[in-house]
XYZ file of C-alpha atoms in Angstrom:
396
model
C -80.321 -75.481 -94.237
C -82.160 -74.115 -97.246
C -81.707 -77.349 -99.216
C -82.953 -79.541 -96.365
C -85.978 -77.399 -95.495
C -87.189 -76.555 -98.969
C -85.233 -78.634 -101.456
C -87.838 -78.719 -104.220
C -88.233 -74.934 -104.225
C -84.461 -74.467 -104.173
C -84.035 -76.943 -107.033
C -86.560 -75.092 -109.143
C -84.882 -71.718 -108.604
C -81.444 -73.219 -109.238
C -82.516 -74.688 -112.593
C -83.540 -71.179 -113.684
C -80.270 -69.596 -112.536
C -77.750 -72.262 -113.579
C -78.104 -73.439 -117.153
C -76.535 -76.764 -118.200
C -76.301 -78.352 -114.719
C -78.331 -81.225 -113.300
C -80.023 -80.301 -110.024
C -80.566 -83.155 -107.537
C -83.312 -82.265 -105.007
C -83.150 -83.933 -101.615
C -86.473 -85.110 -100.257
C -87.954 -87.657 -97.896
C -88.841 -89.878 -100.857
C -85.140 -90.625 -101.354
C -85.062 -92.630 -98.137
C -86.951 -95.439 -99.882
C -84.426 -95.650 -102.762
C -81.813 -98.366 -102.734
C -78.261 -97.707 -101.596
C -76.913 -97.882 -105.163
C -78.723 -94.708 -106.180
C -76.417 -91.660 -106.399
C -79.256 -89.493 -105.185
C -79.799 -91.826 -102.207
C -76.094 -91.626 -101.291
C -76.225 -87.852 -101.436
C -79.227 -87.820 -99.146
C -77.492 -90.125 -96.657
C -74.448 -87.834 -96.699
C -76.662 -84.821 -96.010
C -78.285 -86.590 -93.039
C -74.930 -87.638 -91.622
C -73.684 -84.049 -91.869
C -76.630 -82.790 -89.860
C -75.279 -80.844 -86.908
C -71.753 -80.638 -88.301
C -70.500 -77.128 -89.030
C -70.236 -76.590 -92.785
C -67.458 -74.085 -92.119
C -65.362 -76.940 -90.702
C -66.033 -79.047 -93.789
C -65.089 -76.179 -96.144
C -61.853 -75.507 -94.291
C -60.923 -79.196 -94.344
C -61.575 -79.503 -98.082
C -59.667 -76.281 -98.755
C -56.635 -77.489 -96.807
C -56.703 -80.798 -98.656
C -56.583 -79.015 -102.030
C -53.756 -76.731 -100.814
C -51.651 -79.736 -99.808
C -52.423 -81.472 -103.108
C -51.437 -78.341 -105.061
C -48.159 -78.028 -103.186
C -47.287 -81.671 -103.900
C -48.096 -81.338 -107.601
C -46.042 -78.123 -107.876
C -43.060 -79.722 -106.166
C -43.175 -82.778 -108.408
C -43.859 -81.221 -111.788
C -43.093 -77.486 -111.877
C -39.693 -76.996 -110.186
C -36.726 -77.971 -112.404
C -34.171 -79.949 -110.447
C -31.231 -78.170 -112.051
C -32.548 -74.621 -111.597
C -30.110 -72.442 -109.559
C -31.208 -70.872 -106.315
C -32.551 -67.426 -107.267
C -31.709 -66.111 -103.807
C -28.029 -66.711 -104.527
C -27.970 -64.886 -107.878
C -26.845 -61.414 -108.744
C -27.220 -60.104 -112.281
C -24.005 -59.199 -114.086
C -23.926 -55.571 -115.347
C -24.994 -55.246 -118.962
C -22.139 -54.972 -121.472
C -21.710 -51.713 -123.454
C -22.959 -53.672 -126.472
C -25.324 -56.111 -124.754
C -25.935 -59.530 -126.219
C -29.654 -60.357 -126.540
C -30.875 -62.514 -123.662
C -31.767 -65.326 -126.038
C -28.073 -65.650 -126.933
C -26.756 -65.513 -123.364
C -26.293 -68.610 -121.239
C -27.271 -68.753 -117.584
C -23.584 -68.585 -116.671
C -23.202 -65.342 -118.645
C -26.263 -63.759 -117.125
C -25.685 -64.506 -113.455
C -23.087 -65.662 -110.993
C -23.710 -67.469 -107.671
C -22.911 -64.676 -105.208
C -25.054 -63.138 -102.444
C -27.788 -61.001 -104.004
C -27.961 -57.248 -103.364
C -31.241 -55.311 -103.821
C -31.068 -53.049 -106.869
C -33.272 -50.063 -107.799
C -34.066 -51.229 -111.299
C -36.008 -48.175 -112.445
C -33.303 -45.685 -111.480
C -29.661 -45.994 -112.516
C -26.471 -44.143 -111.660
C -25.156 -44.394 -115.207
C -26.253 -41.033 -116.589
C -25.024 -41.886 -120.094
C -27.420 -44.849 -120.198
C -30.494 -42.725 -119.470
C -30.081 -39.666 -121.670
C -33.603 -39.995 -123.115
C -35.408 -40.139 -119.762
C -33.272 -37.333 -118.338
C -34.072 -35.135 -121.314
C -37.798 -35.882 -121.340
C -38.275 -35.566 -117.557
C -36.294 -32.338 -117.130
C -33.586 -34.227 -115.293
C -35.770 -36.013 -112.737
C -35.828 -39.622 -113.940
C -32.832 -41.696 -114.991
C -33.851 -45.054 -116.423
C -33.099 -47.175 -119.466
C -34.614 -46.290 -122.827
C -36.619 -49.524 -122.823
C -38.161 -48.746 -119.440
C -38.855 -45.163 -120.451
C -40.453 -46.086 -123.764
C -42.595 -48.707 -122.023
C -43.941 -46.018 -119.699
C -44.559 -43.765 -122.673
C -46.587 -46.504 -124.359
C -48.714 -46.892 -121.228
C -49.477 -43.160 -121.127
C -50.199 -43.091 -124.874
C -52.572 -46.086 -124.653
C -54.540 -44.553 -121.786
C -54.721 -41.026 -123.214
C -57.905 -41.523 -125.315
C -59.781 -42.566 -122.175
C -58.533 -39.733 -119.978
C -60.739 -36.922 -121.192
C -63.326 -36.486 -123.928
C -64.935 -33.096 -124.444
C -68.474 -34.438 -123.924
C -67.704 -35.720 -120.418
C -64.626 -33.687 -119.564
C -66.102 -30.239 -120.045
C -69.771 -30.796 -119.227
C -69.730 -32.169 -115.697
C -72.858 -32.352 -113.572
C -72.135 -30.714 -110.237
C -74.516 -33.042 -108.416
C -72.990 -36.269 -109.735
C -69.620 -37.959 -109.144
C -69.636 -39.232 -112.745
C -66.884 -36.817 -113.833
C -64.474 -38.563 -111.485
C -65.568 -41.978 -112.713
C -64.816 -41.267 -116.358
C -61.913 -38.804 -116.472
C -58.225 -38.685 -115.649
C -57.356 -41.954 -114.000
C -53.803 -42.475 -112.656
C -51.464 -43.077 -115.588
C -47.975 -42.765 -114.102
C -46.422 -45.428 -111.895
C -44.148 -44.396 -109.036
C -43.252 -45.363 -105.475
C -46.037 -43.793 -103.434
C -45.741 -42.779 -99.784
C -48.608 -41.606 -97.590
C -47.786 -38.381 -95.764
C -49.935 -36.686 -93.136
C -52.829 -37.781 -90.996
C -55.291 -40.562 -91.666
C -58.264 -39.471 -93.746
C -58.744 -35.860 -94.781
C -55.474 -33.930 -94.956
C -53.098 -36.762 -95.774
C -51.485 -36.884 -99.225
C -49.761 -39.491 -101.395
C -46.228 -38.561 -102.478
C -44.421 -39.798 -105.588
C -40.819 -41.080 -105.610
C -39.581 -39.352 -102.460
C -36.375 -41.366 -102.697
C -35.498 -39.577 -105.937
C -36.115 -36.164 -104.361
C -33.853 -37.176 -101.483
C -31.114 -38.537 -103.768
C -31.112 -35.440 -105.972
C -30.751 -33.177 -102.945
C -27.768 -35.194 -101.723
C -26.064 -35.187 -105.124
C -26.554 -31.478 -105.772
C -25.963 -30.350 -102.196
C -29.140 -28.239 -102.401
C -32.052 -28.584 -100.013
C -35.317 -29.772 -101.453
C -38.243 -27.357 -101.249
C -41.816 -27.964 -100.056
C -44.773 -25.555 -100.268
C -47.957 -26.313 -98.331
C -50.980 -24.075 -99.003
C -53.898 -24.299 -96.593
C -53.244 -25.613 -93.104
C -56.117 -24.620 -90.801
C -53.412 -24.758 -88.116
C -52.985 -28.509 -88.647
C -49.333 -29.355 -89.288
C -49.563 -33.158 -89.396
C -48.580 -33.115 -93.073
C -45.509 -30.998 -92.370
C -44.509 -33.124 -89.389
C -44.678 -36.362 -91.384
C -42.882 -35.049 -94.455
C -40.141 -33.621 -92.219
C -39.589 -37.070 -90.721
C -39.249 -38.513 -94.229
C -37.230 -35.642 -95.759
C -35.507 -33.876 -92.850
C -33.260 -31.820 -95.133
C -36.094 -30.149 -97.031
C -37.155 -26.568 -96.417
C -40.869 -26.379 -95.609
C -43.032 -23.274 -96.111
C -46.684 -23.274 -95.074
C -49.174 -20.594 -96.147
C -52.607 -19.751 -94.747
C -54.177 -16.257 -94.606
C -57.231 -17.345 -92.603
C -55.652 -17.870 -89.180
C -55.070 -14.222 -88.255
C -58.670 -13.087 -88.969
C -59.837 -15.900 -86.691
C -57.401 -14.836 -83.956
C -55.718 -18.239 -84.049
C -52.208 -18.644 -82.673
C -50.042 -20.388 -85.247
C -48.749 -23.719 -83.927
C -46.118 -24.440 -86.547
C -43.125 -26.636 -85.625
C -39.750 -24.823 -85.570
C -38.681 -26.353 -88.896
C -41.783 -24.968 -90.683
C -41.661 -21.383 -91.923
C -45.175 -19.959 -91.813
C -46.565 -17.052 -93.856
C -49.980 -15.411 -93.504
C -50.349 -15.320 -97.278
C -53.012 -16.744 -99.548
C -52.727 -17.955 -103.142
C -54.692 -16.416 -106.024
C -54.375 -15.692 -109.707
C -53.463 -12.046 -109.019
C -51.842 -10.170 -106.138
C -54.637 -8.670 -104.043
C -55.756 -7.676 -100.555
C -59.203 -9.001 -99.684
C -61.192 -9.062 -96.418
C -58.103 -8.279 -94.386
C -56.081 -11.053 -96.027
C -53.073 -10.792 -98.355
C -53.059 -12.898 -101.524
C -50.269 -13.405 -104.074
C -49.646 -15.223 -107.303
C -47.192 -18.077 -106.975
C -44.463 -16.276 -108.907
C -44.808 -13.296 -106.535
C -44.428 -15.590 -103.534
C -41.357 -17.265 -104.993
C -39.800 -13.872 -105.720
C -40.478 -12.639 -102.180
C -38.852 -15.772 -100.751
C -35.928 -15.746 -103.189
C -36.920 -19.081 -104.764
C -37.240 -18.170 -108.445
C -34.077 -20.102 -109.286
C -35.285 -23.222 -107.455
C -37.741 -26.047 -108.085
C -40.629 -26.722 -105.696
C -40.342 -30.481 -105.214
C -43.668 -30.878 -103.405
C -46.606 -28.503 -103.853
C -49.440 -29.440 -101.492
C -52.583 -27.348 -101.883
C -56.032 -27.409 -100.266
C -57.548 -23.921 -100.465
C -61.270 -24.711 -100.561
C -62.126 -24.066 -104.201
C -59.741 -21.170 -104.887
C -57.315 -23.497 -106.674
C -58.862 -22.819 -110.089
C -58.264 -19.081 -109.915
C -54.802 -19.584 -108.427
C -53.676 -21.927 -111.194
C -54.802 -19.501 -113.897
C -52.094 -17.238 -112.526
C -49.638 -20.130 -112.903
C -50.471 -20.700 -116.547
C -50.231 -17.000 -117.384
C -46.705 -16.704 -116.006
C -45.348 -20.210 -116.734
C -44.353 -20.721 -113.100
C -45.847 -24.234 -113.146
C -42.615 -25.348 -114.817
C -40.897 -24.766 -111.464
C -43.067 -27.374 -109.699
C -42.190 -31.090 -109.697
C -45.267 -32.619 -108.023
C -48.709 -31.387 -107.015
C -51.002 -32.874 -104.369
C -54.335 -31.074 -104.561
C -57.884 -31.349 -103.341
C -60.257 -30.216 -106.098
C -63.687 -28.893 -105.166
C -65.794 -28.450 -108.294
C -66.343 -31.143 -110.919
C -67.664 -28.675 -113.557
C -64.374 -26.746 -113.418
C -62.042 -29.725 -113.418
C -61.978 -30.417 -117.154
C -60.078 -27.367 -118.383
C -58.009 -27.283 -115.197
C -56.748 -30.831 -115.762
C -56.141 -30.225 -119.454
C -54.072 -27.131 -118.646
C -51.966 -29.140 -116.202
C -51.434 -31.827 -118.803
C -50.261 -29.288 -121.383
C -47.749 -28.156 -118.766
C -46.370 -31.725 -118.625
C -48.170 -33.076 -115.539
C -49.487 -36.655 -115.343
C -51.828 -38.185 -112.753
C -50.285 -40.733 -110.395
C -52.947 -40.861 -107.667
C -56.661 -40.166 -107.305
C -59.111 -40.811 -104.487
C -62.447 -39.385 -103.257
C -62.773 -37.313 -100.130
C -65.681 -39.023 -98.428
C -66.699 -35.820 -96.671
C -68.310 -34.900 -100.012
C -67.353 -37.451 -102.693
C -69.563 -35.867 -105.364
C -67.222 -32.911 -105.723
C -64.192 -33.345 -103.470
C -61.332 -35.477 -104.742
C -57.655 -35.774 -103.912
C -55.624 -35.842 -107.121
C -51.837 -35.967 -107.361
C -49.615 -35.123 -110.333
C -45.952 -35.412 -111.202
C -44.436 -33.184 -113.857
C -42.657 -35.169 -116.549
C -42.371 -32.579 -119.353
C -44.192 -31.173 -122.345
C -41.487 -32.764 -124.494
C -42.497 -36.193 -123.206
C -46.111 -35.671 -124.272
C -45.194 -34.093 -127.600
C -42.886 -36.997 -128.444
C -45.776 -39.442 -128.084
C -48.217 -37.222 -130.056
C -50.517 -36.956 -127.055
C -54.086 -36.508 -128.391
C -55.111 -34.455 -125.360
C -52.735 -31.611 -126.179
C -55.255 -30.413 -128.748
C -58.365 -30.736 -126.555
C -59.908 -27.555 -125.117
C -63.128 -26.986 -123.245
C -65.462 -24.410 -124.713
C -65.033 -22.038 -121.800
C -62.778 -21.928 -118.768
């Protein structure tokens, strides 16, 4: 419509925007040109298309190119003697594997029904000694896979946090979240909890489940901050029914709220802080005190979900003083203050935690973000000479 109503103006603006192309304006003067003129043919085509939906034309042209592409692919890009990949199953690697370049197709695969395989995780513990050692027994994968992941983390490290941006955040700007600590660890992520605020992304739940089955010990989940909403606990129980779930919130009793926890959730009216204290009628404990009271000091907290409205920074200082963070496998946290995030994230990294998920909370995206970590190990980071291990903010 724009071309037909104001073709000269459109042609002029197009010449300015698109360099190196010839622009053919359509005007009434073209009607007097002979039929052999390319411009005249284009004008006739435009008149004939008047009233015809351009969407229909675009769809028709698109379908024509799709069919043409399929024909070309079938004729030129599918080897006739290539075996059906759906009927292949890879042969287990020999103790002294032959390089792939020296193996024939017959050696690599055999035509039997294919079975899905978890390639990143293996049952052969002797083949994954490096990953077991550098993940404190959580991951079991080949050395090549493990070293590839290490290279990814090492390559991204320089961009994760620089002192100028990391430690000098502007509270009124979301720029800290734009420039610092992007996800660097890849895992199978599962959304747990309600839609929007309150839901969390979990990392490798299948490994947590498998480890619990192999050891015969129940997995352990801590959830701090509920506001009497147990959608997170309900969803994680459906996914990991054999886990013990403990939820903590000291704010319900002062508000005379009746706790509505499901029967499989053990609820405590306790809050989390950097020191044991009693404040405004509420009881607060350090994490190590809570674990001692519950008899969990010899266990690992597989999932540590925390949303305590800005008190997380003080609470985690208690972690770092006592070393109890080494008993946590994964953390799903909502952070509330960009200016305090720099040292907090650096401290978690020195404890062996890597970011696997990050997203804004659109209630207040300038300061509220959901960030999730999985603990690999300090040994993992030391082995790759992580440059962030030596970075400190001027003040905490």
